[in-house]
PDB file of C-alpha atoms in Angstrom:
ATOM      1  CA  MET A   1       5.108 -21.186 -18.179  1.00  0.00           C
ATOM      2  CA  ARG A   2       2.816 -18.160 -18.336  1.00  0.00           C
ATOM      3  CA  GLY A   3      -0.839 -18.033 -19.205  1.00  0.00           C
ATOM      4  CA  ARG A   4      -2.146 -16.049 -22.139  1.00  0.00           C
ATOM      5  CA  THR A   5      -3.047 -12.417 -21.523  1.00  0.00           C
ATOM      6  CA  ALA A   6      -6.530 -11.588 -22.787  1.00  0.00           C
ATOM      7  CA  ASP A   7      -7.145  -8.456 -24.795  1.00  0.00           C
ATOM      8  CA  VAL A   8      -8.615  -5.903 -22.379  1.00  0.00           C
ATOM      9  CA  SER A   9      -7.630  -2.868 -24.422  1.00  0.00           C
ATOM     10  CA  HIS A  10     -11.258  -2.149 -25.285  1.00  0.00           C
ATOM     11  CA  GLN A  11     -12.093  -1.707 -21.614  1.00  0.00           C
ATOM     12  CA  THR A  12     -11.530   1.482 -19.679  1.00  0.00           C
ATOM     13  CA  GLU A  13      -9.961   1.869 -16.231  1.00  0.00           C
ATOM     14  CA  ALA A  14     -13.462   2.620 -14.915  1.00  0.00           C
ATOM     15  CA  THR A  15     -14.521  -0.943 -15.802  1.00  0.00           C
ATOM     16  CA  TRP A  16     -12.872  -2.159 -12.608  1.00  0.00           C
ATOM     17  CA  ASP A  17     -14.289   0.490 -10.258  1.00  0.00           C
ATOM     18  CA  SER A  18     -16.842  -0.487  -7.629  1.00  0.00           C
ATOM     19  CA  THR A  19     -18.758   1.319  -4.932  1.00  0.00           C
ATOM     20  CA  TYR A  20     -16.082   0.060  -2.533  1.00  0.00           C
ATOM     21  CA  HIS A  21     -12.970   1.308  -4.340  1.00  0.00           C
ATOM     22  CA  ALA A  22     -11.606   2.694  -7.615  1.00  0.00           C
ATOM     23  CA  PRO A  23      -8.263   0.918  -8.186  1.00  0.00           C
ATOM     24  CA  ALA A  24      -5.331   2.821  -9.655  1.00  0.00           C
ATOM     25  CA  LEU A  25      -3.152   1.885 -12.635  1.00  0.00           C
ATOM     26  CA  VAL A  26      -5.165  -1.184 -13.618  1.00  0.00           C
ATOM     27  CA  GLY A  27      -3.870  -1.175 -17.210  1.00  0.00           C
ATOM     28  CA  PRO A  28      -0.163  -1.237 -16.281  1.00  0.00           C
ATOM     29  CA  VAL A  29      -0.821  -3.885 -13.625  1.00  0.00           C
ATOM     30  CA  VAL A  30      -2.516  -6.117 -16.211  1.00  0.00           C
ATOM     31  CA  GLU A  31       0.400  -5.594 -18.613  1.00  0.00           C
ATOM     32  CA  LEU A  32       2.820  -6.779 -15.924  1.00  0.00           C
ATOM     33  CA  LEU A  33       0.836  -9.629 -14.375  1.00  0.00           C
ATOM     34  CA  GLY A  34      -1.945 -10.494 -16.809  1.00  0.00           C
ATOM     35  CA  GLY A  35      -0.171 -13.565 -18.181  1.00  0.00           C
ATOM     36  CA  SER A  36       0.504 -15.139 -14.780  1.00  0.00           C
ATOM     37  CA  GLU A  37      -0.784 -18.534 -13.750  1.00  0.00           C
ATOM     38  CA  LEU A  38      -1.001 -17.857 -10.000  1.00  0.00           C
ATOM     39  CA  VAL A  39      -1.140 -14.363  -8.455  1.00  0.00           C
ATOM     40  CA  LEU A  40      -1.073 -13.244  -4.838  1.00  0.00           C
ATOM     41  CA  ASP A  41      -2.991  -9.979  -4.406  1.00  0.00           C
ATOM     42  CA  GLY A  42      -1.650  -8.950  -1.015  1.00  0.00           C
ATOM     43  CA  THR A  43      -3.944  -5.927  -0.682  1.00  0.00           C
ATOM     44  CA  LEU A  44      -7.225  -7.208  -2.075  1.00  0.00           C
ATOM     45  CA  GLY A  45      -9.374  -4.189  -1.183  1.00  0.00           C
ATOM     46  CA  GLY A  46     -12.525  -4.104  -3.309  1.00  0.00           C
ATOM     47  CA  GLY A  47     -11.117  -6.695  -5.714  1.00  0.00           C
ATOM     48  CA  GLY A  48     -10.729  -4.372  -8.703  1.00  0.00           C
ATOM     49  CA  HIS A  49      -7.198  -5.386  -9.644  1.00  0.00           C
ATOM     50  CA  THR A  50      -8.025  -9.055  -9.088  1.00  0.00           C
ATOM     51  CA  ALA A  51     -11.135  -8.819 -11.296  1.00  0.00           C
ATOM     52  CA  ALA A  52      -9.071  -7.260 -14.085  1.00  0.00           C
ATOM     53  CA  LEU A  53      -6.350  -9.896 -13.780  1.00  0.00           C
ATOM     54  CA  LEU A  54      -8.844 -12.757 -13.884  1.00  0.00           C
ATOM     55  CA  ASP A  55     -10.477 -11.193 -16.935  1.00  0.00           C
ATOM     56  CA  ALA A  56      -7.025 -10.898 -18.521  1.00  0.00           C
ATOM     57  CA  GLY A  57      -6.468 -14.646 -18.300  1.00  0.00           C
ATOM     58  CA  VAL A  58      -4.735 -15.191 -14.962  1.00  0.00           C
ATOM     59  CA  GLY A  59      -5.413 -18.760 -13.901  1.00  0.00           C
ATOM     60  CA  ARG A  60      -5.976 -18.168 -10.196  1.00  0.00           C
ATOM     61  CA  VAL A  61      -5.715 -15.334  -7.681  1.00  0.00           C
ATOM     62  CA  ILE A  62      -5.377 -15.601  -3.914  1.00  0.00           C
ATOM     63  CA  GLY A  63      -6.414 -12.320  -2.295  1.00  0.00           C
ATOM     64  CA  VAL A  64      -5.311 -11.183   1.161  1.00  0.00           C
ATOM     65  CA  ASP A  65      -6.599  -8.290   3.252  1.00  0.00           C
ATOM     66  CA  ARG A  66      -6.500  -7.374   6.929  1.00  0.00           C
ATOM     67  CA  ASP A  67      -9.821  -5.488   6.682  1.00  0.00           C
ATOM     68  CA  PRO A  68     -12.943  -7.692   7.043  1.00  0.00           C
ATOM     69  CA  ASP A  69     -15.004  -5.090   5.148  1.00  0.00           C
ATOM     70  CA  ALA A  70     -12.699  -5.424   2.143  1.00  0.00           C
ATOM     71  CA  LEU A  71     -12.851  -9.220   2.228  1.00  0.00           C
ATOM     72  CA  ALA A  72     -16.642  -9.156   2.313  1.00  0.00           C
ATOM     73  CA  ALA A  73     -16.872  -6.715  -0.610  1.00  0.00           C
ATOM     74  CA  ALA A  74     -14.333  -8.561  -2.768  1.00  0.00           C
ATOM     75  CA  THR A  75     -15.742 -12.012  -2.006  1.00  0.00           C
ATOM     76  CA  ALA A  76     -19.217 -10.892  -3.060  1.00  0.00           C
ATOM     77  CA  ARG A  77     -17.870  -9.299  -6.227  1.00  0.00           C
ATOM     78  CA  LEU A  78     -15.762 -12.301  -7.201  1.00  0.00           C
ATOM     79  CA  SER A  79     -18.168 -15.072  -6.195  1.00  0.00           C
ATOM     80  CA  GLU A  80     -18.382 -16.469  -9.728  1.00  0.00           C
ATOM     81  CA  ALA A  81     -14.586 -16.766  -9.984  1.00  0.00           C
ATOM     82  CA  ALA A  82     -14.519 -18.363  -6.531  1.00  0.00           C
ATOM     83  CA  SER A  83     -17.098 -20.952  -7.611  1.00  0.00           C
ATOM     84  CA  ALA A  84     -14.908 -21.763 -10.613  1.00  0.00           C
ATOM     85  CA  GLY A  85     -11.884 -22.307  -8.347  1.00  0.00           C
ATOM     86  CA  ARG A  86     -10.067 -19.252  -9.737  1.00  0.00           C
ATOM     87  CA  PHE A  87     -10.276 -17.021  -6.656  1.00  0.00           C
ATOM     88  CA  SER A  88      -9.956 -17.439  -2.912  1.00  0.00           C
ATOM     89  CA  ALA A  89      -9.580 -14.917  -0.089  1.00  0.00           C
ATOM     90  CA  LEU A  90      -7.617 -14.946   3.150  1.00  0.00           C
ATOM     91  CA  HIS A  91      -7.948 -12.690   6.168  1.00  0.00           C
ATOM     92  CA  GLY A  92      -4.461 -11.536   7.091  1.00  0.00           C
ATOM     93  CA  ASN A  93      -1.654  -9.076   6.576  1.00  0.00           C
ATOM     94  CA  TYR A  94       0.729  -9.262   3.611  1.00  0.00           C
ATOM     95  CA  ALA A  95       3.452  -8.021   5.988  1.00  0.00           C
ATOM     96  CA  ALA A  96       3.266 -11.447   7.671  1.00  0.00           C
ATOM     97  CA  VAL A  97       3.037 -13.460   4.451  1.00  0.00           C
ATOM     98  CA  ASP A  98       4.900 -16.445   5.908  1.00  0.00           C
ATOM     99  CA  GLU A  99       2.246 -16.746   8.619  1.00  0.00           C
ATOM    100  CA  LEU A 100      -0.569 -17.086   6.069  1.00  0.00           C
ATOM    101  CA  PRO A 101      -1.862 -20.583   5.172  1.00  0.00           C
ATOM    102  CA  LEU A 102      -0.127 -20.650   1.796  1.00  0.00           C
ATOM    103  CA  ASP A 103       1.879 -23.838   2.365  1.00  0.00           C
ATOM    104  CA  ASP A 104       4.819 -23.859  -0.046  1.00  0.00           C
ATOM    105  CA  LEU A 105       3.063 -21.984  -2.839  1.00  0.00           C
ATOM    106  CA  HIS A 106       5.187 -19.787  -5.072  1.00  0.00           C
ATOM    107  CA  PHE A 107       3.580 -17.214  -7.313  1.00  0.00           C
ATOM    108  CA  THR A 108       4.153 -16.092 -10.890  1.00  0.00           C
ATOM    109  CA  GLY A 109       2.843 -12.673  -9.857  1.00  0.00           C
ATOM    110  CA  ILE A 110       2.493 -10.736  -6.614  1.00  0.00           C
ATOM    111  CA  LEU A 111       0.696  -7.398  -6.312  1.00  0.00           C
ATOM    112  CA  LEU A 112       0.593  -4.827  -3.516  1.00  0.00           C
ATOM    113  CA  ASP A 113      -1.554  -1.697  -3.778  1.00  0.00           C
ATOM    114  CA  LEU A 114      -0.476   0.188  -0.666  1.00  0.00           C
ATOM    115  CA  GLY A 115      -2.430   2.870   1.134  1.00  0.00           C
ATOM    116  CA  ILE A 116      -6.140   2.819   1.870  1.00  0.00           C
ATOM    117  CA  SER A 117      -9.288   2.199  -0.138  1.00  0.00           C
ATOM    118  CA  SER A 118     -11.941   4.689  -1.171  1.00  0.00           C
ATOM    119  CA  HIS A 119     -14.341   2.919   1.192  1.00  0.00           C
ATOM    120  CA  GLN A 120     -12.031   3.395   4.168  1.00  0.00           C
ATOM    121  CA  ILE A 121     -11.745   7.107   3.382  1.00  0.00           C
ATOM    122  CA  ASP A 122     -15.444   7.618   2.700  1.00  0.00           C
ATOM    123  CA  ASP A 123     -16.728   5.652   5.706  1.00  0.00           C
ATOM    124  CA  ALA A 124     -16.630   8.274   8.472  1.00  0.00           C
ATOM    125  CA  THR A 125     -16.805   5.617  11.186  1.00  0.00           C
ATOM    126  CA  ARG A 126     -13.355   4.301  10.200  1.00  0.00           C
ATOM    127  CA  GLY A 127     -11.738   7.630  11.089  1.00  0.00           C
ATOM    128  CA  PHE A 128      -9.353   7.859   8.138  1.00  0.00           C
ATOM    129  CA  SER A 129     -10.508  11.288   6.953  1.00  0.00           C
ATOM    130  CA  PHE A 130     -10.531  14.729   8.505  1.00  0.00           C
ATOM    131  CA  ARG A 131     -14.257  15.293   7.992  1.00  0.00           C
ATOM    132  CA  ASP A 132     -16.034  16.890  10.941  1.00  0.00           C
ATOM    133  CA  GLY A 133     -16.734  14.631  13.889  1.00  0.00           C
ATOM    134  CA  ALA A 134     -15.044  11.480  12.560  1.00  0.00           C
ATOM    135  CA  PRO A 135     -13.586   9.233  15.285  1.00  0.00           C
ATOM    136  CA  LEU A 136      -9.801   9.115  15.456  1.00  0.00           C
ATOM    137  CA  ASP A 137      -9.458   5.411  14.681  1.00  0.00           C
ATOM    138  CA  MET A 138      -7.541   4.750  11.408  1.00  0.00           C
ATOM    139  CA  ARG A 139      -6.947   1.050  12.098  1.00  0.00           C
ATOM    140  CA  MET A 140      -6.893  -1.019   8.909  1.00  0.00           C
ATOM    141  CA  GLY A 141      -7.736  -4.256  10.646  1.00  0.00           C
ATOM    142  CA  GLN A 142      -8.378  -6.063  13.886  1.00  0.00           C
ATOM    143  CA  ASP A 143      -4.705  -6.959  14.190  1.00  0.00           C
ATOM    144  CA  THR A 144      -3.948  -3.378  15.273  1.00  0.00           C
ATOM    145  CA  SER A 145      -4.728  -2.555  18.896  1.00  0.00           C
ATOM    146  CA  ARG A 146      -3.738   1.125  19.129  1.00  0.00           C
ATOM    147  CA  SER A 147      -6.051   3.646  17.478  1.00  0.00           C
ATOM    148  CA  ALA A 148      -5.108   7.101  16.234  1.00  0.00           C
ATOM    149  CA  ALA A 149      -6.671   8.581  19.369  1.00  0.00           C
ATOM    150  CA  ASP A 150      -4.543   6.278  21.528  1.00  0.00           C
ATOM    151  CA  LEU A 151      -1.406   7.342  19.681  1.00  0.00           C
ATOM    152  CA  LEU A 152      -2.156  11.069  19.919  1.00  0.00           C
ATOM    153  CA  ASN A 153      -3.035  10.793  23.602  1.00  0.00           C
ATOM    154  CA  GLU A 154      -0.225   8.464  24.705  1.00  0.00           C
ATOM    155  CA  ALA A 155       2.855   9.016  22.526  1.00  0.00           C
ATOM    156  CA  ASP A 156       5.479  11.278  24.032  1.00  0.00           C
ATOM    157  CA  GLU A 157       6.516  14.507  22.352  1.00  0.00           C
ATOM    158  CA  GLY A 158       9.592  12.928  20.761  1.00  0.00           C
ATOM    159  CA  GLU A 159       7.630  10.082  19.155  1.00  0.00           C
ATOM    160  CA  LEU A 160       5.008  12.480  17.811  1.00  0.00           C
ATOM    161  CA  MET A 161       7.688  14.763  16.391  1.00  0.00           C
ATOM    162  CA  THR A 162       9.331  11.809  14.616  1.00  0.00           C
ATOM    163  CA  ILE A 163       6.005  10.668  13.139  1.00  0.00           C
ATOM    164  CA  PHE A 164       5.211  14.108  11.712  1.00  0.00           C
ATOM    165  CA  ARG A 165       8.740  14.692  10.456  1.00  0.00           C
ATOM    166  CA  GLU A 166       9.385  11.250   8.956  1.00  0.00           C
ATOM    167  CA  TYR A 167       5.946  10.291   7.693  1.00  0.00           C
ATOM    168  CA  GLY A 168       4.396  13.722   7.162  1.00  0.00           C
ATOM    169  CA  VAL A 169       7.493  15.626   5.996  1.00  0.00           C
ATOM    170  CA  GLU A 170       6.391  18.426   8.329  1.00  0.00           C
ATOM    171  CA  PRO A 171       9.014  21.181   8.847  1.00  0.00           C
ATOM    172  CA  HIS A 172       7.323  22.278  12.089  1.00  0.00           C
ATOM    173  CA  ALA A 173       6.949  18.766  13.521  1.00  0.00           C
ATOM    174  CA  GLY A 174       8.242  19.804  16.945  1.00  0.00           C
ATOM    175  CA  ARG A 175       5.772  22.673  17.195  1.00  0.00           C
ATOM    176  CA  LEU A 176       2.869  20.379  16.291  1.00  0.00           C
ATOM    177  CA  ALA A 177       3.975  17.713  18.776  1.00  0.00           C
ATOM    178  CA  ARG A 178       4.141  20.292  21.577  1.00  0.00           C
ATOM    179  CA  GLU A 179       0.690  21.626  20.674  1.00  0.00           C
ATOM    180  CA  ILE A 180      -0.800  18.113  20.868  1.00  0.00           C
ATOM    181  CA  VAL A 181       0.803  17.453  24.264  1.00  0.00           C
ATOM    182  CA  ARG A 182      -0.465  20.809  25.556  1.00  0.00           C
ATOM    183  CA  ARG A 183      -4.038  20.253  24.353  1.00  0.00           C
ATOM    184  CA  ARG A 184      -4.412  16.654  25.493  1.00  0.00           C
ATOM    185  CA  ALA A 185      -3.504  17.679  29.054  1.00  0.00           C
ATOM    186  CA  ASN A 186      -6.857  19.493  29.177  1.00  0.00           C
ATOM    187  CA  ARG A 187      -8.969  17.164  27.026  1.00  0.00           C
ATOM    188  CA  PRO A 188      -8.060  13.854  25.361  1.00  0.00           C
ATOM    189  CA  PHE A 189      -8.165  13.652  21.568  1.00  0.00           C
ATOM    190  CA  ALA A 190     -11.231  11.731  20.396  1.00  0.00           C
ATOM    191  CA  ILE A 191     -12.446  13.017  17.026  1.00  0.00           C
ATOM    192  CA  SER A 192     -10.962  14.499  13.870  1.00  0.00           C
ATOM    193  CA  ASP A 193     -11.847  18.033  14.952  1.00  0.00           C
ATOM    194  CA  ASP A 194      -9.435  17.689  17.897  1.00  0.00           C
ATOM    195  CA  PHE A 195      -6.510  16.882  15.621  1.00  0.00           C
ATOM    196  CA  VAL A 196      -7.500  19.485  13.010  1.00  0.00           C
ATOM    197  CA  GLY A 197      -7.646  22.088  15.793  1.00  0.00           C
ATOM    198  CA  ALA A 198      -4.151  21.142  16.980  1.00  0.00           C
ATOM    199  CA  ILE A 199      -2.794  21.364  13.429  1.00  0.00           C
ATOM    200  CA  ARG A 200      -4.297  24.818  12.968  1.00  0.00           C
ATOM    201  CA  GLY A 201      -3.103  25.895  16.403  1.00  0.00           C
ATOM    202  CA  ALA A 202       0.478  24.847  15.658  1.00  0.00           C
ATOM    203  CA  LEU A 203       0.785  25.707  11.973  1.00  0.00           C
ATOM    204  CA  GLY A 204      -1.516  28.704  11.666  1.00  0.00           C
ATOM    205  CA  PRO A 205      -4.998  29.529  10.358  1.00  0.00           C
ATOM    206  CA  ARG A 206      -3.944  29.295   6.714  1.00  0.00           C
ATOM    207  CA  THR A 207      -3.424  25.564   7.064  1.00  0.00           C
ATOM    208  CA  GLY A 208      -5.523  23.784   4.429  1.00  0.00           C
ATOM    209  CA  ALA A 209      -6.871  20.435   3.273  1.00  0.00           C
ATOM    210  CA  SER A 210      -3.549  19.281   1.804  1.00  0.00           C
ATOM    211  CA  ASP A 211      -1.855  19.795   5.189  1.00  0.00           C
ATOM    212  CA  PHE A 212      -4.601  17.920   7.012  1.00  0.00           C
ATOM    213  CA  ALA A 213      -4.425  15.044   4.504  1.00  0.00           C
ATOM    214  CA  ARG A 214      -0.640  14.803   4.825  1.00  0.00           C
ATOM    215  CA  LEU A 215      -0.634  14.812   8.637  1.00  0.00           C
ATOM    216  CA  PHE A 216      -3.603  12.462   8.986  1.00  0.00           C
ATOM    217  CA  GLN A 217      -1.729  10.122   6.615  1.00  0.00           C
ATOM    218  CA  ALA A 218       1.345  10.339   8.865  1.00  0.00           C
ATOM    219  CA  VAL A 219      -0.690   9.224  11.883  1.00  0.00           C
ATOM    220  CA  ARG A 220      -2.332   6.426   9.866  1.00  0.00           C
ATOM    221  CA  ILE A 221       1.066   5.118   8.765  1.00  0.00           C
ATOM    222  CA  ALA A 222       2.228   5.064  12.380  1.00  0.00           C
ATOM    223  CA  VAL A 223      -0.959   3.421  13.695  1.00  0.00           C
ATOM    224  CA  ASN A 224      -0.735   0.588  11.158  1.00  0.00           C
ATOM    225  CA  ASP A 225       3.070   0.239  11.198  1.00  0.00           C
ATOM    226  CA  GLU A 226       2.950   0.545   7.412  1.00  0.00           C
ATOM    227  CA  LEU A 227       6.537   1.413   6.493  1.00  0.00           C
ATOM    228  CA  ALA A 228       8.118  -1.059   8.899  1.00  0.00           C
ATOM    229  CA  GLY A 229       5.664  -3.731   7.741  1.00  0.00           C
ATOM    230  CA  LEU A 230       6.524  -3.108   4.101  1.00  0.00           C
ATOM    231  CA  GLU A 231      10.250  -3.239   4.817  1.00  0.00           C
ATOM    232  CA  ARG A 232       9.860  -6.587   6.585  1.00  0.00           C
ATOM    233  CA  ALA A 233       7.612  -7.972   3.870  1.00  0.00           C
ATOM    234  CA  LEU A 234       9.699  -7.153   0.797  1.00  0.00           C
ATOM    235  CA  PRO A 235      12.275  -9.984   1.076  1.00  0.00           C
ATOM    236  CA  ALA A 236       9.608 -12.477   2.143  1.00  0.00           C
ATOM    237  CA  LEU A 237       7.455 -11.611  -0.871  1.00  0.00           C
ATOM    238  CA  ARG A 238      10.488 -11.817  -3.162  1.00  0.00           C
ATOM    239  CA  ASP A 239      11.178 -15.307  -1.883  1.00  0.00           C
ATOM    240  CA  ARG A 240       7.559 -16.303  -2.613  1.00  0.00           C
ATOM    241  CA  LEU A 241       8.059 -15.611  -6.326  1.00  0.00           C
ATOM    242  CA  ALA A 242       8.495 -18.522  -8.690  1.00  0.00           C
ATOM    243  CA  PRO A 243      11.456 -18.246 -11.103  1.00  0.00           C
ATOM    244  CA  GLY A 244      10.548 -15.532 -13.601  1.00  0.00           C
ATOM    245  CA  GLY A 245       7.766 -14.253 -11.342  1.00  0.00           C
ATOM    246  CA  VAL A 246       6.958 -10.538 -11.095  1.00  0.00           C
ATOM    247  CA  LEU A 247       6.477  -8.427  -7.969  1.00  0.00           C
ATOM    248  CA  ALA A 248       4.472  -5.241  -8.686  1.00  0.00           C
ATOM    249  CA  ILE A 249       3.923  -2.594  -6.016  1.00  0.00           C
ATOM    250  CA  ILE A 250       1.857   0.595  -6.119  1.00  0.00           C
ATOM    251  CA  ALA A 251       2.947   3.138  -3.499  1.00  0.00           C
ATOM    252  CA  TYR A 252       1.343   6.444  -2.566  1.00  0.00           C
ATOM    253  CA  HIS A 253       3.800   7.777   0.021  1.00  0.00           C
ATOM    254  CA  SER A 254       7.354   8.841  -0.779  1.00  0.00           C
ATOM    255  CA  GLY A 255       8.720   6.684   2.036  1.00  0.00           C
ATOM    256  CA  GLU A 256       6.999   3.570   0.665  1.00  0.00           C
ATOM    257  CA  ASP A 257       8.165   4.287  -2.863  1.00  0.00           C
ATOM    258  CA  ARG A 258      11.738   4.818  -1.656  1.00  0.00           C
ATOM    259  CA  LEU A 259      11.776   1.462   0.162  1.00  0.00           C
ATOM    260  CA  VAL A 260      10.489  -0.349  -2.932  1.00  0.00           C
ATOM    261  CA  LYS A 261      12.864   1.412  -5.336  1.00  0.00           C
ATOM    262  CA  HIS A 262      15.928   0.730  -3.209  1.00  0.00           C
ATOM    263  CA  ALA A 263      14.986  -2.926  -2.592  1.00  0.00           C
ATOM    264  CA  PHE A 264      14.419  -3.606  -6.290  1.00  0.00           C
ATOM    265  CA  ARG A 265      17.706  -1.906  -7.182  1.00  0.00           C
ATOM    266  CA  ARG A 266      19.642  -3.807  -4.511  1.00  0.00           C
ATOM    267  CA  TRP A 267      18.230  -7.175  -5.586  1.00  0.00           C
ATOM    268  CA  SER A 268      19.290  -6.451  -9.176  1.00  0.00           C
ATOM    269  CA  GLU A 269      22.926  -5.629  -8.481  1.00  0.00           C
ATOM    270  CA  ASP A 270      25.415  -8.038 -10.012  1.00  0.00           C
ATOM    271  CA  CYS A 271      28.248  -6.926  -7.725  1.00  0.00           C
ATOM    272  CA  VAL A 272      27.761  -6.881  -3.953  1.00  0.00           C
ATOM    273  CA  CYS A 273      31.155  -5.495  -3.003  1.00  0.00           C
ATOM    274  CA  PRO A 274      31.345  -2.491  -0.654  1.00  0.00           C
ATOM    275  CA  PRO A 275      31.122   0.684  -2.777  1.00  0.00           C
ATOM    276  CA  ARG A 276      34.563   1.884  -1.635  1.00  0.00           C
ATOM    277  CA  LEU A 277      36.386  -1.044  -3.220  1.00  0.00           C
ATOM    278  CA  PRO A 278      38.184   0.170  -6.380  1.00  0.00           C
ATOM    279  CA  VAL A 279      37.619  -3.134  -8.222  1.00  0.00           C
ATOM    280  CA  CYS A 280      35.107  -5.954  -7.867  1.00  0.00           C
ATOM    281  CA  ALA A 281      36.256  -8.712  -5.520  1.00  0.00           C
ATOM    282  CA  CYS A 282      33.030 -10.721  -5.279  1.00  0.00           C
ATOM    283  CA  GLY A 283      33.167 -12.058  -8.822  1.00  0.00           C
ATOM    284  CA  GLY A 284      29.721 -10.729  -9.779  1.00  0.00           C
ATOM    285  CA  GLY A 285      26.759 -12.886 -10.695  1.00  0.00           C
ATOM    286  CA  HIS A 286      24.793 -12.006  -7.586  1.00  0.00           C
ATOM    287  CA  ALA A 287      21.754 -10.385  -9.199  1.00  0.00           C
ATOM    288  CA  LEU A 288      18.536 -12.031  -8.034  1.00  0.00           C
ATOM    289  CA  GLY A 289      16.464 -10.508 -10.819  1.00  0.00           C
ATOM    290  CA  THR A 290      15.776  -7.447 -12.943  1.00  0.00           C
ATOM    291  CA  VAL A 291      13.976  -4.150 -12.444  1.00  0.00           C
ATOM    292  CA  LEU A 292      11.159  -3.907 -15.003  1.00  0.00           C
ATOM    293  CA  THR A 293      10.262  -0.259 -14.444  1.00  0.00           C
ATOM    294  CA  ARG A 294      13.178   2.085 -15.069  1.00  0.00           C
ATOM    295  CA  ARG A 295      11.010   4.865 -13.672  1.00  0.00           C
ATOM    296  CA  ALA A 296       7.852   4.603 -11.614  1.00  0.00           C
ATOM    297  CA  VAL A 297       4.689   4.278 -13.709  1.00  0.00           C
ATOM    298  CA  VAL A 298       2.165   7.021 -12.913  1.00  0.00           C
ATOM    299  CA  ALA A 299      -1.494   7.559 -13.732  1.00  0.00           C
ATOM    300  CA  SER A 300      -2.432   9.284 -16.989  1.00  0.00           C
ATOM    301  CA  PRO A 301      -4.150  12.690 -16.913  1.00  0.00           C
ATOM    302  CA  ASP A 302      -7.393  10.975 -17.939  1.00  0.00           C
ATOM    303  CA  GLU A 303      -7.185   8.548 -15.040  1.00  0.00           C
ATOM    304  CA  VAL A 304      -6.405  11.320 -12.555  1.00  0.00           C
ATOM    305  CA  ALA A 305      -9.380  13.313 -13.832  1.00  0.00           C
ATOM    306  CA  ARG A 306     -11.628  10.296 -13.249  1.00  0.00           C
ATOM    307  CA  ASN A 307      -9.977   9.134 -10.030  1.00  0.00           C
ATOM    308  CA  PRO A 308      -8.091  11.984  -8.283  1.00  0.00           C
ATOM    309  CA  ARG A 309      -6.785   9.594  -5.619  1.00  0.00           C
ATOM    310  CA  ALA A 310      -4.603   7.991  -8.316  1.00  0.00           C
ATOM    311  CA  ARG A 311      -2.583  11.205  -8.618  1.00  0.00           C
ATOM    312  CA  SER A 312       0.054  10.085  -6.113  1.00  0.00           C
ATOM    313  CA  ALA A 313       0.198   6.426  -7.232  1.00  0.00           C
ATOM    314  CA  ARG A 314       3.658   5.122  -8.217  1.00  0.00           C
ATOM    315  CA  LEU A 315       3.990   1.613  -9.693  1.00  0.00           C
ATOM    316  CA  ARG A 316       7.297  -0.268  -9.732  1.00  0.00           C
ATOM    317  CA  ALA A 317       7.951  -3.885 -10.770  1.00  0.00           C
ATOM    318  CA  TRP A 318      10.744  -6.430 -10.461  1.00  0.00           C
ATOM    319  CA  ARG A 319      11.190  -9.858 -12.076  1.00  0.00           C
ATOM    320  CA  ARG A 320      12.903 -12.756 -10.313  1.00  0.00           C
ATOM    321  CA  ALA A 321      15.582 -14.512 -12.347  1.00  0.00           C
ATOM    322  CA  GLU A 322      14.556 -17.679 -14.174  1.00  0.00           C
TER     323      GLU A 322
END
C-alpha cells in the first residue's frame, strides 16, 4: 500500500537546492516516488531529492552515499526528519547494496542520481574539475584507492585509449593516450593543468571546455568504476524492490543511460526466447515488471536555465510486478 503524495505543485525546483547541490528533475522524481512508504536514496548527495520526497509524503527514506562530505551535508539538512524517525543515512556504495546493513528490507521506491554533485565539482581540492591547479584526484569516496593522477601515470597506453574511446567518445583516443605516455615519462601528472596540456597537445589548440569536461568525465568514470558498478548494481537493486515498487534512475552519461534503458527493457520482456526463434517456445509470462518511462524524461528549458548541469540528465523508471 502506498502513502499519499502531498501537493508540491506550488513549489519550484529551486526549493530543493542547497549550497551543496542543486538536484535535477525533482518534480518528475516526486511524481514517480512521492507516494512510497519506504525509499532508498542510493546517491544521497546534498539530500535535495530526499527532502522533496519527505515533503511529498514518503514515510521514510534511507540515504546512502560513499562521500563523507555528502553524508555530513545531508544529515545536517535533514536533522528534523531524522529526529522524527523518517530519515537515516548510511556510509556506503549503492553498487554494493547487499553489503549495506539493510537486513531484509524491501523498498517501495529506489532512486539513483548518478554522476557528481555541484559541491564535488566546485570544491577544487576534490579534483573533479579542470580549473587551474586542481589536484588530479576525482575519487568519490574512501573506498577508491587509485586517484586520477595514479591512473594517468600508471595505466598503459591501451587502457588509456579504451577509457577515452569508451567513456569519452573520443575519436582520437589513441593519439591522446600516446601523448599522456610521452609526457609522463618526463614529469608525472599531478594537477589538472597537466591533463589539460596533454589534451591540447594531442587534439590541438582549438580544444575547448566541452572537450575538457568530456575527457575529465571519462577519467572520473574509470577512477570510480562507475559503469561497471552500475551494471552490477542494477539486478541487486531490482531485487530490493517490494512488489509494485519503482526504481528511478537519473543518468548523465550515454553509457549509463544505455545500461539502464537496456536493463529495464530486458526485465519487461514477456518472452525470453532467443531472437532467432521464429515462434515463442518459452510460453511467455516472464516479465518481471513494466517500464514507466517510454522515453527518458529530461529537464525543462526553465530548469536548464536555472541549473545548467541538468541539461544532460536523463530519468528512466521501472515498476516491479505486483
